[in-house]
mmCIF file of C-alpha atoms in Angstrom:
data_model
loop_
_atom_site.group_PDB
_atom_site.id
_atom_site.type_symbol
_atom_site.label_atom_id
_atom_site.label_comp_id
_atom_site.label_asym_id
_atom_site.label_seq_id
_atom_site.Cartn_x
_atom_site.Cartn_y
_atom_site.Cartn_z
ATOM 1 C CA MET A 1 -43.644 8.000 -11.199
ATOM 2 C CA ALA A 2 -47.411 6.302 -9.707
ATOM 3 C CA PRO A 3 -48.526 4.601 -6.183
ATOM 4 C CA ALA A 4 -48.152 1.479 -6.144
ATOM 5 C CA SER A 5 -51.594 1.612 -5.885
ATOM 6 C CA ALA A 6 -52.183 2.436 -8.682
ATOM 7 C CA LEU A 7 -50.249 0.027 -10.710
ATOM 8 C CA SER A 8 -52.212 -2.187 -12.940
ATOM 9 C CA ALA A 9 -52.854 -5.778 -12.715
ATOM 10 C CA GLU A 10 -50.490 -6.282 -15.725
ATOM 11 C CA ASN A 11 -48.057 -3.282 -14.975
ATOM 12 C CA HIS A 12 -47.635 -4.979 -11.839
ATOM 13 C CA ASP A 13 -46.557 -8.565 -13.292
ATOM 14 C CA SER A 14 -43.309 -6.472 -14.244
ATOM 15 C CA VAL A 15 -42.844 -5.250 -11.489
ATOM 16 C CA ALA A 16 -40.026 -7.740 -9.156
ATOM 17 C CA PRO A 17 -39.135 -6.859 -5.570
ATOM 18 C CA VAL A 18 -36.090 -5.223 -4.634
ATOM 19 C CA PRO A 19 -33.685 -6.763 -1.372
ATOM 20 C CA VAL A 20 -33.778 -3.866 0.981
ATOM 21 C CA VAL A 21 -31.401 -6.583 3.307
ATOM 22 C CA ALA A 22 -30.190 -9.112 4.084
ATOM 23 C CA ALA A 23 -30.677 -11.091 7.890
ATOM 24 C CA VAL A 24 -27.538 -11.611 9.201
ATOM 25 C CA GLY A 25 -26.838 -14.828 11.043
ATOM 26 C CA GLU A 26 -29.014 -17.391 12.063
ATOM 27 C CA ASP A 27 -31.524 -16.448 14.872
ATOM 28 C CA PHE A 28 -33.750 -13.185 14.412
ATOM 29 C CA GLY A 29 -32.414 -11.539 17.834
ATOM 30 C CA ARG A 30 -29.868 -9.583 15.404
ATOM 31 C CA GLU A 31 -29.600 -6.991 13.052
ATOM 32 C CA ALA A 32 -30.196 -7.263 9.214
ATOM 33 C CA ALA A 33 -27.742 -6.523 6.996
ATOM 34 C CA PRO A 34 -27.862 -4.669 3.939
ATOM 35 C CA LEU A 35 -26.706 -5.776 0.995
ATOM 36 C CA TRP A 36 -24.699 -3.108 -0.011
ATOM 37 C CA THR A 37 -22.102 -1.377 1.263
ATOM 38 C CA THR A 38 -23.340 2.373 1.309
ATOM 39 C CA PRO A 39 -21.713 5.105 -0.049
ATOM 40 C CA GLY A 40 -20.199 7.697 1.547
ATOM 41 C CA MET A 41 -17.361 8.575 4.170
ATOM 42 C CA LYS A 42 -18.429 7.928 7.643
ATOM 43 C CA SER A 43 -16.275 9.769 10.769
ATOM 44 C CA GLN A 44 -15.649 8.436 14.558
ATOM 45 C CA HIS A 45 -13.622 9.706 17.081
ATOM 46 C CA PRO A 46 -12.115 7.215 19.005
ATOM 47 C CA ASP A 47 -10.730 7.185 22.709
ATOM 48 C CA GLU A 48 -7.926 7.360 21.624
ATOM 49 C CA GLY A 49 -8.034 10.288 19.878
ATOM 50 C CA GLY A 50 -8.125 11.432 15.998
ATOM 51 C CA THR A 51 -10.312 11.179 13.800
ATOM 52 C CA TRP A 52 -10.912 8.116 12.090
ATOM 53 C CA GLU A 53 -12.674 8.134 8.457
ATOM 54 C CA TYR A 54 -13.609 4.994 6.449
ATOM 55 C CA GLY A 55 -16.298 4.274 3.402
ATOM 56 C CA PHE A 56 -16.535 3.263 0.409
ATOM 57 C CA GLN A 57 -16.897 6.607 -1.833
ATOM 58 C CA ASN A 58 -15.310 7.237 -5.635
ATOM 59 C CA ALA A 59 -14.026 2.965 -6.836
ATOM 60 C CA LYS A 60 -12.044 2.860 -2.875
ATOM 61 C CA VAL A 61 -13.211 1.034 0.624
ATOM 62 C CA ARG A 62 -10.818 3.444 3.149
ATOM 63 C CA SER A 63 -9.827 4.475 6.138
ATOM 64 C CA TYR A 64 -7.969 7.358 7.278
ATOM 65 C CA TYR A 65 -6.350 8.027 10.476
ATOM 66 C CA THR A 66 -5.347 10.843 12.140
ATOM 67 C CA VAL A 67 -4.531 11.006 15.699
ATOM 68 C CA ASN A 68 -1.361 12.856 17.692
ATOM 69 C CA LYS A 69 0.555 9.841 18.287
ATOM 70 C CA CYS A 70 1.281 6.890 15.558
ATOM 71 C CA HIS A 71 -0.887 4.888 14.177
ATOM 72 C CA GLY A 72 -2.100 3.165 11.306
ATOM 73 C CA SER A 73 -5.720 2.509 9.204
ATOM 74 C CA THR A 74 -5.980 -1.361 7.012
ATOM 75 C CA VAL A 75 -9.045 -2.046 4.895
ATOM 76 C CA ARG A 76 -9.990 -4.955 3.994
ATOM 77 C CA ASP A 77 -12.677 -6.231 1.568
ATOM 78 C CA GLY A 78 -15.003 -9.872 0.946
ATOM 79 C CA ALA A 79 -12.736 -10.955 -1.192
ATOM 80 C CA GLY A 80 -9.992 -11.532 1.222
ATOM 81 C CA ARG A 81 -7.897 -8.215 -0.102
ATOM 82 C CA GLU A 82 -6.507 -5.726 2.622
ATOM 83 C CA SER A 83 -4.738 -2.583 2.472
ATOM 84 C CA ARG A 84 -2.498 -1.716 5.607
ATOM 85 C CA SER A 85 -1.123 2.109 6.249
ATOM 86 C CA VAL A 86 3.147 1.551 7.216
ATOM 87 C CA ASN A 87 3.009 2.683 11.181
ATOM 88 C CA THR A 88 2.243 6.719 10.454
ATOM 89 C CA ALA A 89 3.736 9.392 12.746
ATOM 90 C CA SER A 90 1.690 10.981 14.891
ATOM 91 C CA GLY A 91 -0.473 14.149 13.272
ATOM 92 C CA HIS A 92 -0.016 12.683 9.322
ATOM 93 C CA LYS A 93 -3.089 11.139 7.816
ATOM 94 C CA SER A 94 -3.014 7.068 7.944
ATOM 95 C CA ILE A 95 -4.095 6.034 4.387
ATOM 96 C CA ALA A 96 -5.403 1.957 3.438
ATOM 97 C CA GLU A 97 -7.052 2.329 0.862
ATOM 98 C CA ILE A 98 -8.509 -0.871 -1.647
ATOM 99 C CA TRP A 99 -10.517 -0.263 -4.942
ATOM 100 C CA ALA A 100 -13.242 -2.274 -5.714
ATOM 101 C CA ILE A 101 -16.683 -2.094 -7.148
ATOM 102 C CA ASN A 102 -19.616 -1.690 -4.535
ATOM 103 C CA SER A 103 -21.855 -5.298 -4.610
ATOM 104 C CA PRO A 104 -23.733 -7.641 -1.967
ATOM 105 C CA ASN A 105 -20.500 -9.211 -1.849
ATOM 106 C CA LEU A 106 -18.328 -6.397 -1.232
ATOM 107 C CA ASN A 107 -18.313 -6.585 2.652
ATOM 108 C CA PRO A 108 -15.535 -4.523 4.158
ATOM 109 C CA SER A 109 -14.228 -4.434 7.218
ATOM 110 C CA TYR A 110 -12.042 -1.309 8.348
ATOM 111 C CA TYR A 111 -10.135 -0.711 11.515
ATOM 112 C CA TYR A 112 -7.609 1.784 12.856
ATOM 113 C CA ARG A 113 -4.416 1.430 15.160
ATOM 114 C CA ILE A 114 -2.140 2.601 17.316
ATOM 115 C CA CYS A 115 1.363 1.082 17.899
#
C-alpha cells in the first residue's frame, strides 16, 4: 500500500476516514474508548486470588474465573443480555458466555464474584 503522501487527489477523494476512537463522556478529561470491542482474552489475578479471564473471542463475550473458594462470573452486553454462572466449587472454572457479533454497540461488561 502506498503511503498517504503518494495518493493522488483523485484517489484521495475516494478514501473514507476510519474512526479509531470515540470520546467517552462529555468532558475532555476522560479517556477515549474503542468503537469496537478488542478481540481476544485478557487475564488478571485479583486480590481474592485465582485467575480471571475475560474478553471477546470466537463470537462470544466470556468471563471465566478459577479460584480456591466458592466463586462465579458474569458477562453483560450492550443489549442488556446477561449470563451469570452458577456458584462454582473451589478449584473449578466458572463460565459465563453470550453469543455476540462484534459491533460498536456490543459494549460488554465482565465481572467475577466470591460467594
